[in-house]
């Protein structure tokens, strides 16, 4: 299943409710699961991003739906990267080199 790394920053609303962040992460995991995706892990970070989430989804449409729902709540803004594991990268290299 494709993997997505999502970099998150709290909005003003999100930082005001920082005490609920772990409960919000649980709600995000449940919402993702309902749509057919899985929150593999979430990390609270120091630096230019407040959180990093690793999500598996069967396709880009599902991943986008999950992240639209998350953003629609208003606590975070997201930047999402499609991540490739070693096996996927091997296939990509094989295609690129003919």
XYZ file of C-alpha atoms in Angstrom:
98
model
C 0.000 0.000 0.000
C 1.397 3.450 -0.838
C 2.913 5.408 2.036
C 2.545 9.140 2.609
C 4.606 11.313 4.933
C 2.637 14.333 6.061
C 4.270 17.367 7.631
C 1.831 19.263 9.825
C 1.762 22.697 11.385
C -0.751 23.771 13.967
C -3.092 26.597 13.087
C -3.891 29.237 15.706
C -6.896 27.108 16.673
C -4.747 23.979 16.887
C -2.109 25.483 19.143
C -4.757 26.918 21.471
C -6.023 23.347 21.933
C -2.589 21.726 22.306
C -3.743 19.855 25.418
C -6.072 17.765 23.224
C -3.460 16.891 20.601
C -3.123 13.220 21.546
C -6.899 12.750 21.501
C -7.047 14.507 18.128
C -4.398 12.088 16.836
C -6.566 9.159 17.949
C -9.577 10.690 16.187
C -7.486 11.149 13.043
C -6.429 7.479 13.147
C -10.071 6.385 13.477
C -11.207 8.668 10.636
C -8.407 7.406 8.390
C -9.375 3.805 9.106
C -13.018 4.486 8.184
C -11.838 5.674 4.774
C -9.582 2.663 4.221
C -6.270 4.249 5.221
C -4.047 3.634 8.228
C -2.122 6.028 10.435
C 1.139 4.129 10.913
C 2.651 6.647 13.296
C 2.551 10.236 14.353
C 5.374 12.228 15.892
C 5.329 15.564 17.672
C 8.408 17.439 16.549
C 10.526 20.487 17.273
C 11.579 22.609 14.315
C 9.790 23.929 11.262
C 6.937 21.368 11.620
C 4.870 20.610 14.688
C 3.991 17.023 13.767
C 4.899 14.349 11.250
C 2.399 11.633 10.332
C 3.069 8.464 8.346
C -0.048 7.180 6.594
C -0.759 4.223 4.329
C -3.603 4.519 1.849
C -4.640 2.332 -1.073
C -4.458 5.248 -3.514
C -3.963 8.991 -3.835
C -7.697 9.669 -3.761
C -8.068 7.985 -0.377
C -4.989 9.729 1.023
C -6.296 13.069 -0.200
C -9.744 12.449 1.305
C -8.192 11.555 4.667
C -6.041 14.674 4.683
C -8.887 16.920 3.523
C -10.961 15.684 6.457
C -8.048 16.348 8.798
C -7.453 19.850 7.464
C -11.159 20.620 7.465
C -11.285 20.355 11.245
C -9.100 23.461 11.353
C -6.322 22.434 13.735
C -3.523 21.807 11.234
C -2.234 22.614 7.770
C -0.535 19.814 5.885
C 2.205 19.206 3.343
C 2.190 15.644 2.050
C 4.939 13.638 0.374
C 4.518 10.292 -1.389
C 7.151 7.995 0.086
C 8.649 4.947 -1.660
C 10.078 1.973 0.195
C 13.194 0.085 -0.931
C 11.236 -2.397 -3.083
C 9.260 0.343 -4.831
C 12.423 2.330 -5.479
C 14.053 -0.765 -6.972
C 11.153 -1.089 -9.426
C 11.390 2.611 -10.281
C 15.112 2.316 -10.968
C 14.530 -0.791 -13.116
C 11.991 1.116 -15.217
C 14.257 4.139 -15.532
C 17.230 2.101 -16.680
C 15.277 0.043 -19.180
